[in-house]
């Protein structure tokens, strides 16, 4: 379970990047809603401790229990379906008393771990119909449970993560091309259907968010309200921003034009108060963290380690992109947190667990790389 590792193989750069991004998030959260800043600080301290412990655990040992990871993932999501707390029409949380836990956050990490070992076991038969069908069937269970919460954005992120994992694992380009030839037109047909009134494929509020993206002025007082104010806040920050914890009356944040700014729209707070410089710094840190994970994947000792590191890189990169794209109105409102920045203990701790596994992959890297 535990091995002796060389300290020089520990990736202090990755930890520094993560901590820097997390500190920026804590500062922004304190400005957005000071009452929850202390919880995020606790989350960072707990996350760092958990990350260090996980980084010392041999991931190959953990992956022996990969079916337990799948059962745990599905089990948590079933608990949400039966006993979850409903907020704004969505049932995504388990109330643990001291805080609410969102199982879909840890499910992202468990998905990566499960398929890391699954692909290792079936890598010689990965491109056969039987194995691929089995893999899709296993993924369909958590995807369905998350979609029914309902949580369309996390469902889409899960699907992206699943595809990326199999691409890294060695899926044939012929299969990838064939899937894309089906998915792209199917997505266009799906979009055209859900934009019609009376459709039953997605919830009405999800359809309205899509419609608000294409016609924001029509939905300016409803579904497009947050995004329009977010864009206004980011633009008003200009180059250097208005400063953290400012008292400007004209501030979008101080005017309460962004409900719950410490979560999904924390990037708007950063844009307004830290300006273009602060926003660019957050984006650069996210890119560097994702790229560092991919670099570690290239030096992994086996396919499973490569999938773990690359999977975390994809997760952080795509989730960060989707959050910022929503805040800047480049895509419809999704409700995904910004990794290591948005307020939320379950998301933060899950990300630290994932980074812990990436660090362990780095500790066991192949000697032919000198990173």
Coordinates of C-alpha atoms in Angstrom, one line a residue:
X1 CA 0.0 0.0 0.0
X2 CA 2.8 2.4 1.0
X3 CA 6.1 2.6 -0.7
X4 CA 9.4 4.4 -0.2
X5 CA 9.6 7.3 -2.6
X6 CA 12.4 9.7 -3.4
X7 CA 11.7 13.3 -2.3
X8 CA 13.1 14.7 -5.6
X9 CA 10.3 12.9 -7.5
X10 CA 7.6 14.8 -5.5
X11 CA 6.0 17.5 -7.8
X12 CA 6.3 20.6 -5.7
X13 CA 5.5 22.7 -8.7
X14 CA 2.1 21.2 -9.1
X15 CA 1.3 21.7 -5.4
X16 CA 2.5 25.3 -5.7
X17 CA 0.2 26.0 -8.7
X18 CA -2.8 24.4 -6.9
X19 CA -2.2 26.3 -3.6
X20 CA -1.8 29.6 -5.4
X21 CA -5.1 29.1 -7.3
X22 CA -6.8 28.0 -4.1
X23 CA -5.5 31.1 -2.2
X24 CA -6.8 33.4 -5.0
X25 CA -10.2 31.6 -4.6
X26 CA -10.2 32.1 -0.9
X27 CA -9.5 35.8 -1.2
X28 CA -12.3 36.2 -3.8
X29 CA -14.8 34.2 -1.7
X30 CA -14.0 36.4 1.3
X31 CA -14.9 39.4 -0.8
X32 CA -18.0 37.8 -2.3
X33 CA -19.3 36.4 1.0
X34 CA -17.1 36.7 4.0
X35 CA -19.3 34.4 6.2
X36 CA -18.1 31.3 4.3
X37 CA -14.5 32.2 3.8
X38 CA -13.4 30.4 7.0
X39 CA -15.0 27.2 5.8
X40 CA -13.1 27.4 2.5
X41 CA -9.8 28.0 4.5
X42 CA -10.6 24.8 6.5
X43 CA -11.3 23.0 3.2
X44 CA -7.9 24.0 1.9
X45 CA -6.1 22.8 5.0
X46 CA -8.1 19.6 5.1
X47 CA -7.6 19.1 1.3
X48 CA -3.8 19.6 1.6
X49 CA -3.6 17.0 4.3
X50 CA -5.7 14.5 2.4
X51 CA -3.7 15.2 -0.8
X52 CA -0.4 14.4 1.0
X53 CA -1.8 11.2 2.4
X54 CA -3.2 10.1 -0.9
X55 CA 0.0 10.9 -2.7
X56 CA 1.8 8.4 -0.5
X57 CA -0.6 5.6 -1.3
X58 CA 0.4 3.3 -4.2
X59 CA -2.3 3.9 -6.8
X60 CA -1.7 0.4 -8.2
X61 CA -2.9 -0.9 -4.8
X62 CA -6.0 1.3 -4.8
X63 CA -6.9 0.3 -8.3
X64 CA -7.2 -3.4 -7.2
X65 CA -10.5 -2.3 -5.7
X66 CA -11.7 -0.6 -8.9
X67 CA -15.1 -2.3 -8.8
X68 CA -15.6 -0.9 -5.3
X69 CA -15.0 2.5 -6.8
X70 CA -17.8 2.0 -9.3
X71 CA -20.1 0.6 -6.6
X72 CA -19.3 3.5 -4.3
X73 CA -20.0 6.0 -7.1
X74 CA -23.3 4.5 -8.0
X75 CA -24.2 4.0 -4.4
X76 CA -23.7 7.6 -3.5
X77 CA -25.8 8.7 -6.5
X78 CA -28.6 6.3 -5.5
X79 CA -28.6 7.8 -2.0
X80 CA -29.0 11.3 -3.5
X81 CA -31.9 10.0 -5.5
X82 CA -33.6 8.6 -2.4
X83 CA -32.5 10.9 0.4
X84 CA -31.0 14.0 -1.3
X85 CA -31.7 17.6 -0.4
X86 CA -33.6 19.6 -3.0
X87 CA -32.5 23.1 -3.8
X88 CA -34.0 25.2 -6.6
X89 CA -35.7 22.2 -8.1
X90 CA -32.5 20.0 -8.2
X91 CA -31.7 17.1 -5.9
X92 CA -27.9 16.9 -5.9
X93 CA -26.8 17.0 -2.3
X94 CA -26.7 14.8 0.8
X95 CA -27.1 16.7 4.0
X96 CA -24.4 15.6 6.5
X97 CA -25.4 18.2 9.1
X98 CA -22.2 20.3 9.3
X99 CA -22.2 20.7 5.5
X100 CA -23.9 19.4 2.3
X101 CA -22.0 16.9 0.2
X102 CA -22.4 16.7 -3.5
X103 CA -21.6 13.0 -4.5
X104 CA -21.2 13.9 -8.2
X105 CA -18.0 15.7 -7.3
X106 CA -16.3 12.6 -5.9
X107 CA -17.9 10.5 -8.6
X108 CA -15.7 12.3 -11.2
X109 CA -12.6 11.0 -9.4
X110 CA -14.0 7.6 -8.9
X111 CA -14.9 7.4 -12.6
X112 CA -11.2 8.1 -13.5
X113 CA -9.9 5.5 -11.1
X114 CA -12.4 2.9 -12.2
X115 CA -11.7 3.2 -15.9
X116 CA -7.9 3.5 -15.3
X117 CA -7.9 -0.1 -14.1
X118 CA -10.7 -1.2 -16.5
X119 CA -8.6 -0.1 -19.5
X120 CA -5.5 -1.7 -18.0
X121 CA -7.3 -5.0 -17.7
X122 CA -8.9 -5.0 -21.2
X123 CA -6.3 -2.9 -23.1
X124 CA -5.6 -5.7 -25.5
X125 CA -9.4 -6.0 -26.3
X126 CA -10.2 -2.3 -25.9
X127 CA -11.2 -1.8 -29.5
X128 CA -13.6 -4.7 -29.6
X129 CA -17.4 -4.1 -29.6
X130 CA -17.9 -6.3 -26.6
X131 CA -15.6 -4.4 -24.3
X132 CA -16.6 -1.0 -25.6
X133 CA -20.3 -1.8 -25.1
X134 CA -19.6 -3.1 -21.6
X135 CA -17.7 0.1 -20.8
X136 CA -20.5 2.4 -22.2
X137 CA -23.1 0.4 -20.2
X138 CA -21.2 0.9 -17.0
X139 CA -20.8 4.6 -17.6
X140 CA -24.5 4.9 -18.5
X141 CA -25.6 4.1 -15.0
X142 CA -24.0 7.1 -13.2
X143 CA -24.7 9.3 -16.2
X144 CA -28.4 8.5 -16.0
X145 CA -28.5 9.1 -12.2
X146 CA -26.8 12.5 -12.5
X147 CA -29.0 13.5 -15.4
X148 CA -32.1 12.7 -13.4
X149 CA -31.0 14.9 -10.5
X150 CA -31.3 16.9 -12.9
X151 CA -27.7 18.1 -13.6
X152 CA -27.2 18.3 -17.4
X153 CA -23.9 20.2 -17.1
X154 CA -22.2 17.5 -14.9
X155 CA -23.7 14.8 -17.2
X156 CA -22.0 16.5 -20.2
X157 CA -18.7 16.8 -18.3
X158 CA -18.9 13.1 -17.3
X159 CA -19.4 12.2 -21.0
X160 CA -16.4 14.3 -22.0
X161 CA -14.3 12.8 -19.3
X162 CA -15.3 9.3 -20.3
X163 CA -14.4 9.9 -24.0
X164 CA -11.1 11.5 -23.0
X165 CA -10.1 8.6 -20.8
X166 CA -10.7 6.1 -23.6
X167 CA -8.8 8.3 -26.1
X168 CA -5.8 8.4 -23.7
X169 CA -6.2 4.6 -23.1
X170 CA -5.7 3.9 -26.8
X171 CA -9.1 3.9 -28.5
X172 CA -8.7 3.4 -32.2
X173 CA -8.9 6.6 -34.4
X174 CA -11.4 4.7 -36.7
X175 CA -13.8 4.2 -33.8
X176 CA -13.3 7.8 -32.7
X177 CA -14.1 9.1 -36.2
X178 CA -17.1 6.9 -36.4
X179 CA -18.5 8.1 -33.1
X180 CA -17.9 11.7 -34.0
X181 CA -19.8 11.2 -37.3
X182 CA -22.8 10.0 -35.3
X183 CA -22.5 12.4 -32.2
X184 CA -22.1 15.7 -34.1
X185 CA -25.3 15.5 -36.2
X186 CA -27.1 13.8 -33.3
X187 CA -26.2 16.8 -31.0
X188 CA -27.5 19.2 -33.6
X189 CA -30.8 17.3 -33.9
X190 CA -31.0 17.1 -30.1
X191 CA -30.4 20.9 -29.8
X192 CA -33.1 21.7 -32.4
X193 CA -35.6 19.4 -30.5
X194 CA -35.0 20.8 -27.0
X195 CA -35.4 24.4 -28.2
X196 CA -39.0 23.6 -29.1
X197 CA -41.8 24.3 -26.7
X198 CA -43.4 21.3 -25.1
X199 CA -40.4 19.0 -25.5
X200 CA -39.7 16.5 -22.7
X201 CA -36.0 15.6 -23.2
X202 CA -34.8 18.2 -20.7
X203 CA -36.3 20.3 -17.9
X204 CA -38.0 23.6 -18.8
X205 CA -35.5 25.6 -16.9
X206 CA -32.7 23.9 -18.8
X207 CA -34.4 24.8 -22.1
X208 CA -34.8 28.4 -21.0
X209 CA -31.1 28.6 -20.2
X210 CA -30.3 27.5 -23.7
X211 CA -32.8 30.0 -25.2
X212 CA -31.4 32.7 -23.0
X213 CA -28.0 32.1 -24.4
X214 CA -29.3 32.7 -28.0
X215 CA -31.6 35.6 -27.1
X216 CA -30.3 37.1 -23.8
X217 CA -32.3 40.4 -24.1
X218 CA -35.6 38.5 -24.1
X219 CA -34.6 36.7 -20.9
X220 CA -32.7 39.6 -19.3
X221 CA -34.8 39.6 -16.2
X222 CA -34.9 35.8 -15.8
X223 CA -32.5 33.1 -17.1
X224 CA -29.9 35.5 -18.6
X225 CA -29.9 37.8 -15.6
X226 CA -26.8 36.3 -13.9
X227 CA -24.8 36.0 -17.0
X228 CA -25.5 39.5 -18.2
X229 CA -24.5 40.9 -14.8
X230 CA -21.5 38.7 -14.8
X231 CA -20.2 40.1 -18.1
X232 CA -20.9 43.6 -16.8
X233 CA -18.9 42.9 -13.7
X234 CA -15.9 41.4 -15.6
X235 CA -15.9 44.4 -18.0
X236 CA -16.1 47.0 -15.3
X237 CA -12.9 45.6 -13.7
X238 CA -10.9 46.8 -16.7
X239 CA -7.1 46.2 -16.3
X240 CA -6.4 46.1 -12.6
X241 CA -9.9 45.8 -11.1
X242 CA -11.6 47.7 -8.3
X243 CA -9.8 45.9 -5.6
X244 CA -10.8 43.1 -3.2
X245 CA -13.4 44.0 -0.6
X246 CA -14.1 47.4 -2.2
X247 CA -17.1 49.5 -1.2
X248 CA -18.0 51.0 -4.5
X249 CA -21.7 51.5 -4.9
X250 CA -21.4 50.9 -8.6
X251 CA -20.0 47.4 -8.0
X252 CA -22.1 44.6 -9.4
X253 CA -21.2 42.4 -6.5
X254 CA -22.0 45.1 -3.9
X255 CA -25.3 45.7 -5.5
X256 CA -26.3 42.1 -5.1
X257 CA -26.8 41.6 -8.8
X258 CA -25.1 38.2 -8.7
X259 CA -27.0 35.8 -6.4
X260 CA -24.5 33.4 -4.7
X261 CA -21.4 34.9 -6.3
X262 CA -19.1 32.8 -4.2
X263 CA -20.0 29.6 -6.2
X264 CA -20.7 29.4 -9.9
X265 CA -20.0 33.0 -10.7
X266 CA -16.8 33.6 -8.6
X267 CA -14.9 34.4 -11.8
X268 CA -17.2 37.5 -12.2
X269 CA -16.0 38.7 -8.7
X270 CA -12.4 38.1 -9.7
X271 CA -12.9 40.0 -13.0
X272 CA -14.5 42.9 -11.3
X273 CA -12.1 43.2 -8.3
X274 CA -8.8 41.9 -9.8
X275 CA -9.4 43.0 -13.4
X276 CA -8.0 41.5 -16.5
X277 CA -4.7 40.8 -14.7
X278 CA -6.4 38.7 -12.0
X279 CA -8.7 37.0 -14.5
X280 CA -5.7 36.1 -16.8
X281 CA -3.7 34.8 -13.8
X282 CA -6.6 32.4 -12.8
X283 CA -6.9 31.2 -16.4
X284 CA -3.1 30.7 -16.7
X285 CA -3.0 28.8 -13.4
X286 CA -5.8 26.5 -14.6
X287 CA -4.0 25.8 -17.9
X288 CA -0.6 25.2 -16.2
X289 CA -2.2 22.7 -13.7
X290 CA -4.0 20.9 -16.5
X291 CA -0.8 20.8 -18.6
X292 CA 1.3 19.6 -15.6
X293 CA -1.1 16.7 -15.1
X294 CA -0.7 15.8 -18.8
X295 CA 3.1 16.1 -18.6
X296 CA 3.0 13.7 -15.6
X297 CA 0.8 11.3 -17.6
X298 CA 3.5 11.1 -20.3
X299 CA 6.0 9.8 -17.7
X300 CA 3.7 7.4 -15.9
X301 CA 4.9 3.9 -15.3
X302 CA 1.8 2.2 -16.9
X303 CA -1.4 2.9 -18.7
X304 CA -3.4 3.3 -15.5
X305 CA -1.1 6.0 -14.2
X306 CA -1.3 7.8 -17.5
X307 CA -5.1 7.7 -17.4
X308 CA -5.3 9.0 -13.8
X309 CA -3.0 12.0 -14.5
X310 CA -4.4 12.8 -17.9
X311 CA -8.0 12.3 -16.6
X312 CA -7.4 14.9 -13.9
X313 CA -5.9 17.3 -16.4
X314 CA -9.0 16.9 -18.6
X315 CA -11.3 17.3 -15.7
X316 CA -9.7 20.5 -14.4
X317 CA -9.2 21.9 -17.9
X318 CA -12.8 21.3 -19.2
X319 CA -14.5 22.2 -15.9
X320 CA -12.6 25.4 -15.6
X321 CA -13.3 26.2 -19.2
X322 CA -17.0 25.6 -18.8
X323 CA -17.3 27.7 -15.7
X324 CA -15.4 30.7 -17.2
X325 CA -17.4 30.3 -20.5
X326 CA -20.6 30.6 -18.6
X327 CA -19.3 33.7 -16.6
X328 CA -18.3 35.4 -19.9
X329 CA -21.5 34.2 -21.7
X330 CA -19.7 32.0 -24.2
X331 CA -22.1 29.1 -23.4
X332 CA -25.4 28.6 -21.6
X333 CA -25.5 28.7 -17.8
X334 CA -24.4 25.3 -16.5
X335 CA -23.8 25.6 -12.8
X336 CA -20.3 24.0 -12.6
X337 CA -17.9 25.3 -10.0
X338 CA -14.5 26.7 -10.9
X339 CA -11.8 24.2 -9.7
X340 CA -10.0 25.2 -6.5
X341 CA -11.7 28.7 -6.7
X342 CA -15.4 28.4 -6.2
X343 CA -16.8 27.9 -2.7
X344 CA -17.8 24.3 -1.9
X345 CA -16.1 21.7 0.3
X346 CA -17.1 18.6 -1.6
X347 CA -15.8 20.0 -4.9
X348 CA -12.6 21.3 -3.3
X349 CA -11.8 18.1 -1.3
X350 CA -12.5 15.9 -4.4
X351 CA -10.1 18.0 -6.5
X352 CA -7.4 17.6 -3.8
X353 CA -7.9 13.8 -3.7
X354 CA -7.5 13.7 -7.5
X355 CA -4.3 15.8 -7.3
X356 CA -3.0 13.4 -4.6
X357 CA -3.3 10.5 -7.0
X358 CA -1.6 12.5 -9.7
X359 CA 1.3 13.2 -7.3
X360 CA 1.6 9.5 -6.6
X361 CA 1.8 8.8 -10.4
X362 CA 4.6 11.3 -10.5
X363 CA 6.4 9.6 -7.6
X364 CA 6.4 6.3 -9.5
X365 CA 7.3 7.8 -12.9
X366 CA 9.5 6.1 -15.4
X367 CA 13.2 6.8 -15.1
X368 CA 13.7 7.7 -18.7
X369 CA 12.0 11.0 -18.2
X370 CA 13.7 13.8 -16.3
X371 CA 11.0 16.3 -15.6

